[in-house]
Each structure stands twice: as C-alpha cells, then as structure tokens.
C-alpha cells in the first residue's frame, strides 16, 4: 500500500498571545513521504508541546502510535513510535505528568482481521523512553478509548466504551483510574440495560469524578440522551442525570467543573432522532449542582 501525505500541526497564538494579537503564530509540517496523523496536542510546562497520533510504515504495512515533544516554536525535541507485531496502535490522548513524563493512551486493534480492539497505556519519561507499558482487555469485547485527564494525585482517569460483537454490537461505558506509577487502580463498567458510552471524564471539585457521555433512551434507533454521572473516588455512582429531547439524538462530549462548584457540559443534539439531518447542531449546557 502506497500512501503519500504530510501531516502538519498549526497552533493558534491564542494559546500564548493576548486576543489582540490572535492569528497563526507558527505552522509546521511533520512526517515522511508515507502517512502520519496527529490526533492530540497539549502545551507543556516548559512552553513547548506534546503531540500524539499514528504513523504508517509501508515496509511493515503497519500503523504505529506516534508521540512528539516539540519546543515552543514547533521544533522537534524528540519523537518516538510504539508498535506491536500483533496490533495496530493509535493515540487517543497524551498527558503531561507532574514528574515531567507523559501518559499515552490509545487503542490497539488486533491484526489481521481488525475485529477486536483493546486499550493500552504507556508511561514515558521526559525523554520519551518507555517506563511502563500495559494493556487492558475485557474478554469478548472491543474497547474504544476516547479521552484521558490528569488527576490531582498525579495519575489519570480514562473514559471510553466497549462493544460486544456477539450481542448485536451492544455498547457499554467504562471508566478506569490509573495511578501515577502506571498501575491500574480500578476499572468500572456502566450499563443502563440499553447501551451507553463515555467521551470525557474529569476530577470533581469535592471527591470523585464527573463523567460525560450518552445512554440509549429506548429501543428505538437513534433515541439517545445526554448523560452525566458523578462518581465517588472508587468509581461508584453518586448521582446520575440525563438530558435530551423526547425523541432525539443527544450526547455530552465533555464536562468540566466550574468555580462555583457546579459543572459545564457541552455536546450535540439532533431533532426527531435523526443525527444526520439538517436539524443537527451543537449545544452547551451549564449545570449548577450542589
């Protein structure tokens, strides 16, 4: 397979410059004559950036996870590829850690049929060298990781969904907590009996976590409600709330705590249960919860 493409990253000056100077601060291309794609980038404490994605190698006909550390002007300080003989890898999130290292999260797809997906995470030191590498797999289910967020203890919370191909692709949501050393602290699966999934989780102002996603409202196709759950520190549900139209396709893609002790959630909605029609749009909802 021959794919020729260069991938670039363009960072807006709004990350570092005042609004009056907004615009393109710098733009750079990274990669080879094959195929590379970046799916995530965050600023680091040294003023540079950490970026992650996937890189295809024609010699092996395989996709690798790809992580780059960039300087403040976009120059490459280091870059590494991480691969497997049995899986293709992609990066869902790269998080800077308090020890100047990084957590890398993503999905590993089983070769050759690509009919099974598991979760992997890698802890890197400040130079991009692997310190910890682990995978999480639930037998018979494919796992799709959507996001990861750092927690106050130096670890992180990871959210996603699992699909059971033997049960008409039934989907359930999951949350896992990873300790600073890279060990799995706990893993929780959530199921409302009809199907659900999570796109983002974050630490709550008190204790525990706020998690955003969706759940099936009925057996009707595309009848989905936006869903928020608040958990305790061990992932047990403290409260849960659903939001949406009577019949529609609604979901929360993210939720963050606010300074008044509440939460702000953002997502999308669609009219009449049709997520593809012209009525599809985005919505943000502020939630003040005591």
PDB file of N, CA and C in Angstrom, residues 3-103:
ATOM      1  N   UNK A   3       0.900   5.265   0.361  1.00  0.00           N
ATOM      2  CA  UNK A   3       0.180   6.464   0.764  1.00  0.00           C
ATOM      3  C   UNK A   3       1.187   7.580   0.901  1.00  0.00           C
ATOM      4  N   UNK A   4       0.984   8.665   0.200  1.00  0.00           N
ATOM      5  CA  UNK A   4       1.900   9.805   0.280  1.00  0.00           C
ATOM      6  C   UNK A   4       1.149  10.989   0.849  1.00  0.00           C
ATOM      7  N   UNK A   5       1.527  11.395   2.032  1.00  0.00           N
ATOM      8  CA  UNK A   5       0.825  12.501   2.672  1.00  0.00           C
ATOM      9  C   UNK A   5       1.707  13.070   3.766  1.00  0.00           C
ATOM     10  N   UNK A   6       1.696  14.364   3.908  1.00  0.00           N
ATOM     11  CA  UNK A   6       2.386  15.024   5.004  1.00  0.00           C
ATOM     12  C   UNK A   6       1.346  15.591   5.945  1.00  0.00           C
ATOM     13  N   UNK A   7       1.622  15.472   7.229  1.00  0.00           N
ATOM     14  CA  UNK A   7       0.679  16.000   8.200  1.00  0.00           C
ATOM     15  C   UNK A   7       1.311  17.184   8.901  1.00  0.00           C
ATOM     16  N   UNK A   8       0.514  18.203   9.191  1.00  0.00           N
ATOM     17  CA  UNK A   8       1.023  19.386   9.871  1.00  0.00           C
ATOM     18  C   UNK A   8       0.195  19.708  11.088  1.00  0.00           C
ATOM     19  N   UNK A   9       0.761  20.498  11.952  1.00  0.00           N
ATOM     20  CA  UNK A   9       0.043  20.987  13.116  1.00  0.00           C
ATOM     21  C   UNK A   9       0.155  22.494  13.129  1.00  0.00           C
ATOM     22  N   UNK A  10      -0.952  23.169  13.331  1.00  0.00           N
ATOM     23  CA  UNK A  10      -0.981  24.631  13.368  1.00  0.00           C
ATOM     24  C   UNK A  10      -1.536  25.049  14.711  1.00  0.00           C
ATOM     25  N   UNK A  11      -0.758  25.744  15.497  1.00  0.00           N
ATOM     26  CA  UNK A  11      -1.170  26.157  16.819  1.00  0.00           C
ATOM     27  C   UNK A  11      -1.484  27.639  16.810  1.00  0.00           C
ATOM     28  N   UNK A  12      -2.638  27.988  17.326  1.00  0.00           N
ATOM     29  CA  UNK A  12      -3.069  29.378  17.315  1.00  0.00           C
ATOM     30  C   UNK A  12      -2.347  30.173  18.385  1.00  0.00           C
ATOM     31  N   UNK A  13      -2.107  31.425  18.094  1.00  0.00           N
ATOM     32  CA  UNK A  13      -1.430  32.282  19.063  1.00  0.00           C
ATOM     33  C   UNK A  13      -2.297  32.568  20.272  1.00  0.00           C
ATOM     34  N   UNK A  14      -3.561  32.209  20.216  1.00  0.00           N
ATOM     35  CA  UNK A  14      -4.409  32.419  21.381  1.00  0.00           C
ATOM     36  C   UNK A  14      -3.974  31.542  22.551  1.00  0.00           C
ATOM     37  N   UNK A  15      -3.112  30.576  22.306  1.00  0.00           N
ATOM     38  CA  UNK A  15      -2.597  29.762  23.395  1.00  0.00           C
ATOM     39  C   UNK A  15      -1.588  30.539  24.225  1.00  0.00           C
ATOM     40  N   UNK A  16      -0.925  31.527  23.620  1.00  0.00           N
ATOM     41  CA  UNK A  16       0.143  32.213  24.338  1.00  0.00           C
ATOM     42  C   UNK A  16       0.103  33.728  24.207  1.00  0.00           C
ATOM     43  N   UNK A  17      -0.636  34.255  23.247  1.00  0.00           N
ATOM     44  CA  UNK A  17      -0.643  35.684  22.997  1.00  0.00           C
ATOM     45  C   UNK A  17      -1.976  36.302  23.394  1.00  0.00           C
ATOM     46  N   UNK A  18      -2.016  37.610  23.690  1.00  0.00           N
ATOM     47  CA  UNK A  18      -3.273  38.268  24.020  1.00  0.00           C
ATOM     48  C   UNK A  18      -4.206  38.283  22.828  1.00  0.00           C
ATOM     49  N   UNK A  19      -5.531  38.447  23.065  1.00  0.00           N
ATOM     50  CA  UNK A  19      -6.506  38.375  21.980  1.00  0.00           C
ATOM     51  C   UNK A  19      -6.224  39.328  20.830  1.00  0.00           C
ATOM     52  N   UNK A  20      -5.680  40.501  21.097  1.00  0.00           N
ATOM     53  CA  UNK A  20      -5.445  41.476  20.031  1.00  0.00           C
ATOM     54  C   UNK A  20      -4.429  40.976  19.016  1.00  0.00           C
ATOM     55  N   UNK A  21      -3.608  40.017  19.421  1.00  0.00           N
ATOM     56  CA  UNK A  21      -2.582  39.501  18.532  1.00  0.00           C
ATOM     57  C   UNK A  21      -2.936  38.118  17.991  1.00  0.00           C
ATOM     58  N   UNK A  22      -4.221  37.754  18.096  1.00  0.00           N
ATOM     59  CA  UNK A  22      -4.628  36.421  17.674  1.00  0.00           C
ATOM     60  C   UNK A  22      -4.354  36.216  16.191  1.00  0.00           C
ATOM     61  N   UNK A  23      -4.024  34.981  15.849  1.00  0.00           N
ATOM     62  CA  UNK A  23      -3.705  34.628  14.475  1.00  0.00           C
ATOM     63  C   UNK A  23      -2.783  33.432  14.476  1.00  0.00           C
ATOM     64  N   UNK A  24      -2.238  33.091  13.351  1.00  0.00           N
ATOM     65  CA  UNK A  24      -1.314  31.971  13.275  1.00  0.00           C
ATOM     66  C   UNK A  24       0.061  32.411  13.760  1.00  0.00           C
ATOM     67  N   UNK A  25       0.530  31.810  14.832  1.00  0.00           N
ATOM     68  CA  UNK A  25       1.827  32.139  15.404  1.00  0.00           C
ATOM     69  C   UNK A  25       2.927  31.392  14.662  1.00  0.00           C
ATOM     70  N   UNK A  26       2.701  30.107  14.443  1.00  0.00           N
ATOM     71  CA  UNK A  26       3.585  29.327  13.581  1.00  0.00           C
ATOM     72  C   UNK A  26       2.815  28.124  13.055  1.00  0.00           C
ATOM     73  N   UNK A  27       3.289  27.577  11.983  1.00  0.00           N
ATOM     74  CA  UNK A  27       2.688  26.380  11.388  1.00  0.00           C
ATOM     75  C   UNK A  27       3.806  25.503  10.848  1.00  0.00           C
ATOM     76  N   UNK A  28       3.734  24.220  11.132  1.00  0.00           N
ATOM     77  CA  UNK A  28       4.796  23.314  10.699  1.00  0.00           C
ATOM     78  C   UNK A  28       4.205  22.002  10.209  1.00  0.00           C
ATOM     79  N   UNK A  29       4.961  21.355   9.354  1.00  0.00           N
ATOM     80  CA  UNK A  29       4.623  20.023   8.881  1.00  0.00           C
ATOM     81  C   UNK A  29       5.589  19.013   9.476  1.00  0.00           C
ATOM     82  N   UNK A  30       5.050  17.839   9.773  1.00  0.00           N
ATOM     83  CA  UNK A  30       5.865  16.764  10.330  1.00  0.00           C
ATOM     84  C   UNK A  30       5.555  15.478   9.585  1.00  0.00           C
ATOM     85  N   UNK A  31       6.558  14.651   9.407  1.00  0.00           N
ATOM     86  CA  UNK A  31       6.302  13.359   8.813  1.00  0.00           C
ATOM     87  C   UNK A  31       7.230  13.038   7.675  1.00  0.00           C
ATOM     88  N   UNK A  32       6.917  11.949   7.001  1.00  0.00           N
ATOM     89  CA  UNK A  32       7.717  11.438   5.899  1.00  0.00           C
ATOM     90  C   UNK A  32       6.853  11.416   4.650  1.00  0.00           C
ATOM     91  N   UNK A  33       7.285  10.676   3.657  1.00  0.00           N
ATOM     92  CA  UNK A  33       6.504  10.547   2.427  1.00  0.00           C
ATOM     93  C   UNK A  33       5.447   9.458   2.543  1.00  0.00           C
ATOM     94  N   UNK A  34       5.254   8.920   3.741  1.00  0.00           N
ATOM     95  CA  UNK A  34       4.228   7.902   3.944  1.00  0.00           C
ATOM     96  C   UNK A  34       2.974   8.575   4.513  1.00  0.00           C
ATOM     97  N   UNK A  35       2.478   8.113   5.650  1.00  0.00           N
ATOM     98  CA  UNK A  35       1.268   8.707   6.215  1.00  0.00           C
ATOM     99  C   UNK A  35       1.443   8.865   7.709  1.00  0.00           C
ATOM    100  N   UNK A  36       1.217  10.068   8.207  1.00  0.00           N
ATOM    101  CA  UNK A  36       1.227  10.352   9.634  1.00  0.00           C
ATOM    102  C   UNK A  36       0.040  11.251   9.954  1.00  0.00           C
ATOM    103  N   UNK A  37      -0.547  11.054  11.090  1.00  0.00           N
ATOM    104  CA  UNK A  37      -1.664  11.893  11.506  1.00  0.00           C
ATOM    105  C   UNK A  37      -1.582  12.197  12.985  1.00  0.00           C
ATOM    106  N   UNK A  38      -1.818  13.448  13.371  1.00  0.00           N
ATOM    107  CA  UNK A  38      -1.823  13.856  14.776  1.00  0.00           C
ATOM    108  C   UNK A  38      -3.262  14.021  15.240  1.00  0.00           C
ATOM    109  N   UNK A  39      -3.582  13.417  16.371  1.00  0.00           N
ATOM    110  CA  UNK A  39      -4.942  13.466  16.895  1.00  0.00           C
ATOM    111  C   UNK A  39      -5.059  14.281  18.166  1.00  0.00           C
ATOM    112  N   UNK A  40      -3.936  14.637  18.797  1.00  0.00           N
ATOM    113  CA  UNK A  40      -3.998  15.375  20.051  1.00  0.00           C
ATOM    114  C   UNK A  40      -2.719  16.178  20.247  1.00  0.00           C
ATOM    115  N   UNK A  41      -2.826  17.337  20.890  1.00  0.00           N
ATOM    116  CA  UNK A  41      -1.663  18.172  21.219  1.00  0.00           C
ATOM    117  C   UNK A  41      -1.997  19.021  22.432  1.00  0.00           C
ATOM    118  N   UNK A  42      -1.064  19.111  23.370  1.00  0.00           N
ATOM    119  CA  UNK A  42      -1.232  19.924  24.573  1.00  0.00           C
ATOM    120  C   UNK A  42       0.044  20.709  24.832  1.00  0.00           C
ATOM    121  N   UNK A  43      -0.119  21.873  25.460  1.00  0.00           N
ATOM    122  CA  UNK A  43       1.051  22.650  25.852  1.00  0.00           C
ATOM    123  C   UNK A  43       1.648  22.067  27.131  1.00  0.00           C
ATOM    124  N   UNK A  44       2.967  22.095  27.235  1.00  0.00           N
ATOM    125  CA  UNK A  44       3.675  21.579  28.396  1.00  0.00           C
ATOM    126  C   UNK A  44       4.204  22.730  29.247  1.00  0.00           C
ATOM    127  N   UNK A  45       4.639  22.402  30.476  1.00  0.00           N
ATOM    128  CA  UNK A  45       5.056  23.442  31.415  1.00  0.00           C
ATOM    129  C   UNK A  45       6.274  24.232  30.950  1.00  0.00           C
ATOM    130  N   UNK A  46       7.070  23.675  30.057  1.00  0.00           N
ATOM    131  CA  UNK A  46       8.260  24.373  29.572  1.00  0.00           C
ATOM    132  C   UNK A  46       7.961  25.302  28.400  1.00  0.00           C
ATOM    133  N   UNK A  47       6.683  25.464  28.063  1.00  0.00           N
ATOM    134  CA  UNK A  47       6.300  26.332  26.956  1.00  0.00           C
ATOM    135  C   UNK A  47       6.230  25.638  25.619  1.00  0.00           C
ATOM    136  N   UNK A  48       6.639  24.369  25.575  1.00  0.00           N
ATOM    137  CA  UNK A  48       6.557  23.593  24.348  1.00  0.00           C
ATOM    138  C   UNK A  48       5.237  22.851  24.257  1.00  0.00           C
ATOM    139  N   UNK A  49       5.245  21.751  23.517  1.00  0.00           N
ATOM    140  CA  UNK A  49       4.020  20.999  23.282  1.00  0.00           C
ATOM    141  C   UNK A  49       4.338  19.512  23.233  1.00  0.00           C
ATOM    142  N   UNK A  50       3.322  18.710  23.534  1.00  0.00           N
ATOM    143  CA  UNK A  50       3.389  17.270  23.349  1.00  0.00           C
ATOM    144  C   UNK A  50       2.250  16.888  22.410  1.00  0.00           C
ATOM    145  N   UNK A  51       2.549  16.109  21.383  1.00  0.00           N
ATOM    146  CA  UNK A  51       1.553  15.744  20.376  1.00  0.00           C
ATOM    147  C   UNK A  51       1.589  14.242  20.150  1.00  0.00           C
ATOM    148  N   UNK A  52       0.435  13.681  19.822  1.00  0.00           N
ATOM    149  CA  UNK A  52       0.358  12.249  19.580  1.00  0.00           C
ATOM    150  C   UNK A  52      -0.574  11.918  18.441  1.00  0.00           C
ATOM    151  N   UNK A  53      -0.342  10.777  17.824  1.00  0.00           N
ATOM    152  CA  UNK A  53      -1.184  10.338  16.719  1.00  0.00           C
ATOM    153  C   UNK A  53      -0.771   8.961  16.246  1.00  0.00           C
ATOM    154  N   UNK A  54      -0.740   8.784  14.931  1.00  0.00           N
ATOM    155  CA  UNK A  54      -0.412   7.487  14.354  1.00  0.00           C
ATOM    156  C   UNK A  54       0.476   7.678  13.135  1.00  0.00           C
ATOM    157  N   UNK A  55       1.321   6.694  12.870  1.00  0.00           N
ATOM    158  CA  UNK A  55       2.224   6.723  11.718  1.00  0.00           C
ATOM    159  C   UNK A  55       2.179   5.370  11.025  1.00  0.00           C
ATOM    160  N   UNK A  56       2.038   5.401   9.714  1.00  0.00           N
ATOM    161  CA  UNK A  56       2.009   4.177   8.918  1.00  0.00           C
ATOM    162  C   UNK A  56       3.377   3.919   8.301  1.00  0.00           C
ATOM    163  N   UNK A  57       3.827   2.664   8.367  1.00  0.00           N
ATOM    164  CA  UNK A  57       5.109   2.258   7.799  1.00  0.00           C
ATOM    165  C   UNK A  57       4.848   1.271   6.664  1.00  0.00           C
ATOM    166  N   UNK A  58       5.202   1.669   5.443  1.00  0.00           N
ATOM    167  CA  UNK A  58       4.940   0.822   4.280  1.00  0.00           C
ATOM    168  C   UNK A  58       5.762  -0.464   4.309  1.00  0.00           C
ATOM    169  N   UNK A  59       6.947  -0.431   4.918  1.00  0.00           N
ATOM    170  CA  UNK A  59       7.803  -1.615   4.946  1.00  0.00           C
ATOM    171  C   UNK A  59       7.162  -2.747   5.738  1.00  0.00           C
ATOM    172  N   UNK A  60       6.504  -2.396   6.824  1.00  0.00           N
ATOM    173  CA  UNK A  60       5.860  -3.407   7.660  1.00  0.00           C
ATOM    174  C   UNK A  60       4.361  -3.495   7.416  1.00  0.00           C
ATOM    175  N   UNK A  61       3.829  -2.528   6.635  1.00  0.00           N
ATOM    176  CA  UNK A  61       2.388  -2.438   6.386  1.00  0.00           C
ATOM    177  C   UNK A  61       1.626  -2.417   7.710  1.00  0.00           C
ATOM    178  N   UNK A  62       2.083  -1.532   8.604  1.00  0.00           N
ATOM    179  CA  UNK A  62       1.512  -1.497   9.947  1.00  0.00           C
ATOM    180  C   UNK A  62       1.441  -0.062  10.449  1.00  0.00           C
ATOM    181  N   UNK A  63       0.459   0.185  11.295  1.00  0.00           N
ATOM    182  CA  UNK A  63       0.290   1.503  11.904  1.00  0.00           C
ATOM    183  C   UNK A  63       0.852   1.495  13.321  1.00  0.00           C
ATOM    184  N   UNK A  64       1.615   2.543  13.654  1.00  0.00           N
ATOM    185  CA  UNK A  64       2.249   2.672  14.958  1.00  0.00           C
ATOM    186  C   UNK A  64       1.712   3.898  15.692  1.00  0.00           C
ATOM    187  N   UNK A  65       1.732   3.840  17.025  1.00  0.00           N
ATOM    188  CA  UNK A  65       1.487   5.045  17.816  1.00  0.00           C
ATOM    189  C   UNK A  65       2.686   5.972  17.658  1.00  0.00           C
ATOM    190  N   UNK A  66       2.429   7.269  17.608  1.00  0.00           N
ATOM    191  CA  UNK A  66       3.473   8.264  17.316  1.00  0.00           C
ATOM    192  C   UNK A  66       3.341   9.406  18.311  1.00  0.00           C
ATOM    193  N   UNK A  67       4.416   9.714  19.032  1.00  0.00           N
ATOM    194  CA  UNK A  67       4.424  10.791  20.025  1.00  0.00           C
ATOM    195  C   UNK A  67       5.611  11.701  19.749  1.00  0.00           C
ATOM    196  N   UNK A  68       5.372  13.024  19.773  1.00  0.00           N
ATOM    197  CA  UNK A  68       6.429  14.008  19.539  1.00  0.00           C
ATOM    198  C   UNK A  68       6.436  15.042  20.655  1.00  0.00           C
ATOM    199  N   UNK A  69       7.629  15.394  21.124  1.00  0.00           N
ATOM    200  CA  UNK A  69       7.804  16.535  22.031  1.00  0.00           C
ATOM    201  C   UNK A  69       8.349  17.692  21.204  1.00  0.00           C
ATOM    202  N   UNK A  70       7.659  18.825  21.256  1.00  0.00           N
ATOM    203  CA  UNK A  70       8.018  19.992  20.458  1.00  0.00           C
ATOM    204  C   UNK A  70       8.460  21.133  21.350  1.00  0.00           C
ATOM    205  N   UNK A  71       9.354  21.964  20.834  1.00  0.00           N
ATOM    206  CA  UNK A  71       9.725  23.191  21.512  1.00  0.00           C
ATOM    207  C   UNK A  71       8.662  24.254  21.322  1.00  0.00           C
ATOM    208  N   UNK A  72       8.875  25.418  21.916  1.00  0.00           N
ATOM    209  CA  UNK A  72       7.886  26.494  21.851  1.00  0.00           C
ATOM    210  C   UNK A  72       7.643  26.982  20.429  1.00  0.00           C
ATOM    211  N   UNK A  73       8.625  26.843  19.554  1.00  0.00           N
ATOM    212  CA  UNK A  73       8.481  27.279  18.164  1.00  0.00           C
ATOM    213  C   UNK A  73       8.112  26.133  17.230  1.00  0.00           C
ATOM    214  N   UNK A  74       7.825  24.964  17.794  1.00  0.00           N
ATOM    215  CA  UNK A  74       7.403  23.829  16.983  1.00  0.00           C
ATOM    216  C   UNK A  74       8.506  22.906  16.534  1.00  0.00           C
ATOM    217  N   UNK A  75       9.745  23.171  16.914  1.00  0.00           N
ATOM    218  CA  UNK A  75      10.845  22.285  16.532  1.00  0.00           C
ATOM    219  C   UNK A  75      10.743  20.965  17.300  1.00  0.00           C
ATOM    220  N   UNK A  76      11.123  19.875  16.656  1.00  0.00           N
ATOM    221  CA  UNK A  76      11.029  18.550  17.264  1.00  0.00           C
ATOM    222  C   UNK A  76      12.191  18.329  18.226  1.00  0.00           C
ATOM    223  N   UNK A  77      11.886  18.132  19.494  1.00  0.00           N
ATOM    224  CA  UNK A  77      12.900  17.811  20.501  1.00  0.00           C
ATOM    225  C   UNK A  77      13.165  16.311  20.500  1.00  0.00           C
ATOM    226  N   UNK A  78      12.099  15.527  20.505  1.00  0.00           N
ATOM    227  CA  UNK A  78      12.219  14.087  20.310  1.00  0.00           C
ATOM    228  C   UNK A  78      10.908  13.552  19.766  1.00  0.00           C
ATOM    229  N   UNK A  79      10.986  12.408  19.129  1.00  0.00           N
ATOM    230  CA  UNK A  79       9.795  11.712  18.667  1.00  0.00           C
ATOM    231  C   UNK A  79      10.045  10.218  18.723  1.00  0.00           C
ATOM    232  N   UNK A  80       8.991   9.470  19.049  1.00  0.00           N
ATOM    233  CA  UNK A  80       9.099   8.020  19.149  1.00  0.00           C
ATOM    234  C   UNK A  80       7.871   7.356  18.551  1.00  0.00           C
ATOM    235  N   UNK A  81       8.082   6.178  18.003  1.00  0.00           N
ATOM    236  CA  UNK A  81       6.992   5.337  17.537  1.00  0.00           C
ATOM    237  C   UNK A  81       6.919   4.102  18.435  1.00  0.00           C
ATOM    238  N   UNK A  82       5.693   3.656  18.699  1.00  0.00           N
ATOM    239  CA  UNK A  82       5.486   2.487  19.535  1.00  0.00           C
ATOM    240  C   UNK A  82       4.598   1.519  18.772  1.00  0.00           C
ATOM    241  N   UNK A  83       5.053   0.275  18.639  1.00  0.00           N
ATOM    242  CA  UNK A  83       4.323  -0.659  17.806  1.00  0.00           C
ATOM    243  C   UNK A  83       4.169  -2.029  18.421  1.00  0.00           C
ATOM    244  N   UNK A  84       3.503  -2.881  17.678  1.00  0.00           N
ATOM    245  CA  UNK A  84       3.244  -4.246  18.092  1.00  0.00           C
ATOM    246  C   UNK A  84       3.216  -5.130  16.853  1.00  0.00           C
ATOM    247  N   UNK A  85       3.651  -6.381  16.998  1.00  0.00           N
ATOM    248  CA  UNK A  85       3.607  -7.318  15.883  1.00  0.00           C
ATOM    249  C   UNK A  85       2.202  -7.845  15.643  1.00  0.00           C
ATOM    250  N   UNK A  86       1.338  -7.706  16.645  1.00  0.00           N
ATOM    251  CA  UNK A  86       0.000  -8.297  16.544  1.00  0.00           C
ATOM    252  C   UNK A  86      -1.120  -7.270  16.468  1.00  0.00           C
ATOM    253  N   UNK A  87      -0.810  -5.969  16.683  1.00  0.00           N
ATOM    254  CA  UNK A  87      -1.846  -4.943  16.719  1.00  0.00           C
ATOM    255  C   UNK A  87      -1.390  -3.688  15.976  1.00  0.00           C
ATOM    256  N   UNK A  88      -2.352  -2.942  15.447  1.00  0.00           N
ATOM    257  CA  UNK A  88      -2.091  -1.567  15.030  1.00  0.00           C
ATOM    258  C   UNK A  88      -2.445  -0.657  16.193  1.00  0.00           C
ATOM    259  N   UNK A  89      -1.676   0.427  16.363  1.00  0.00           N
ATOM    260  CA  UNK A  89      -1.855   1.310  17.507  1.00  0.00           C
ATOM    261  C   UNK A  89      -2.181   2.727  17.061  1.00  0.00           C
ATOM    262  N   UNK A  90      -3.020   3.387  17.829  1.00  0.00           N
ATOM    263  CA  UNK A  90      -3.309   4.796  17.634  1.00  0.00           C
ATOM    264  C   UNK A  90      -3.355   5.494  18.977  1.00  0.00           C
ATOM    265  N   UNK A  91      -3.188   6.808  18.995  1.00  0.00           N
ATOM    266  CA  UNK A  91      -3.147   7.590  20.235  1.00  0.00           C
ATOM    267  C   UNK A  91      -4.443   8.373  20.393  1.00  0.00           C
ATOM    268  N   UNK A  92      -5.107   8.199  21.535  1.00  0.00           N
ATOM    269  CA  UNK A  92      -6.297   8.980  21.856  1.00  0.00           C
ATOM    270  C   UNK A  92      -5.944  10.214  22.676  1.00  0.00           C
ATOM    271  N   UNK A  93      -4.928  10.121  23.543  1.00  0.00           N
ATOM    272  CA  UNK A  93      -4.545  11.254  24.390  1.00  0.00           C
ATOM    273  C   UNK A  93      -3.112  11.084  24.860  1.00  0.00           C
ATOM    274  N   UNK A  94      -2.413  12.214  25.026  1.00  0.00           N
ATOM    275  CA  UNK A  94      -1.098  12.262  25.665  1.00  0.00           C
ATOM    276  C   UNK A  94      -1.177  13.318  26.757  1.00  0.00           C
ATOM    277  N   UNK A  95      -0.862  12.944  27.990  1.00  0.00           N
ATOM    278  CA  UNK A  95      -0.986  13.856  29.122  1.00  0.00           C
ATOM    279  C   UNK A  95       0.372  14.142  29.743  1.00  0.00           C
ATOM    280  N   UNK A  96       0.759  15.415  29.886  1.00  0.00           N
ATOM    281  CA  UNK A  96       1.960  15.756  30.661  1.00  0.00           C
ATOM    282  C   UNK A  96       1.733  15.435  32.133  1.00  0.00           C
ATOM    283  N   UNK A  97       2.725  14.869  32.794  1.00  0.00           N
ATOM    284  CA  UNK A  97       2.603  14.484  34.190  1.00  0.00           C
ATOM    285  C   UNK A  97       3.474  15.374  35.069  1.00  0.00           C
ATOM    286  N   UNK A  98       3.230  15.313  36.380  1.00  0.00           N
ATOM    287  CA  UNK A  98       3.934  16.173  37.326  1.00  0.00           C
ATOM    288  C   UNK A  98       5.431  15.877  37.376  1.00  0.00           C
ATOM    289  N   UNK A  99       5.840  14.652  37.038  1.00  0.00           N
ATOM    290  CA  UNK A  99       7.262  14.286  37.070  1.00  0.00           C
ATOM    291  C   UNK A  99       7.969  14.593  35.751  1.00  0.00           C
ATOM    292  N   UNK A 100       7.315  15.398  34.896  1.00  0.00           N
ATOM    293  CA  UNK A 100       7.832  15.795  33.576  1.00  0.00           C
ATOM    294  C   UNK A 100       7.790  14.668  32.550  1.00  0.00           C
ATOM    295  N   UNK A 101       7.195  13.545  32.923  1.00  0.00           N
ATOM    296  CA  UNK A 101       6.963  12.475  31.966  1.00  0.00           C
ATOM    297  C   UNK A 101       5.595  12.629  31.318  1.00  0.00           C
ATOM    298  N   UNK A 102       5.145  11.561  30.659  1.00  0.00           N
ATOM    299  CA  UNK A 102       3.883  11.631  29.918  1.00  0.00           C
ATOM    300  C   UNK A 102       3.159  10.291  30.001  1.00  0.00           C
ATOM    301  N   UNK A 103       1.827  10.370  30.051  1.00  0.00           N
ATOM    302  CA  UNK A 103       0.978   9.199  29.893  1.00  0.00           C
ATOM    303  C   UNK A 103       0.425   9.205  28.476  1.00  0.00           C
TER     304      UNK A 103
END
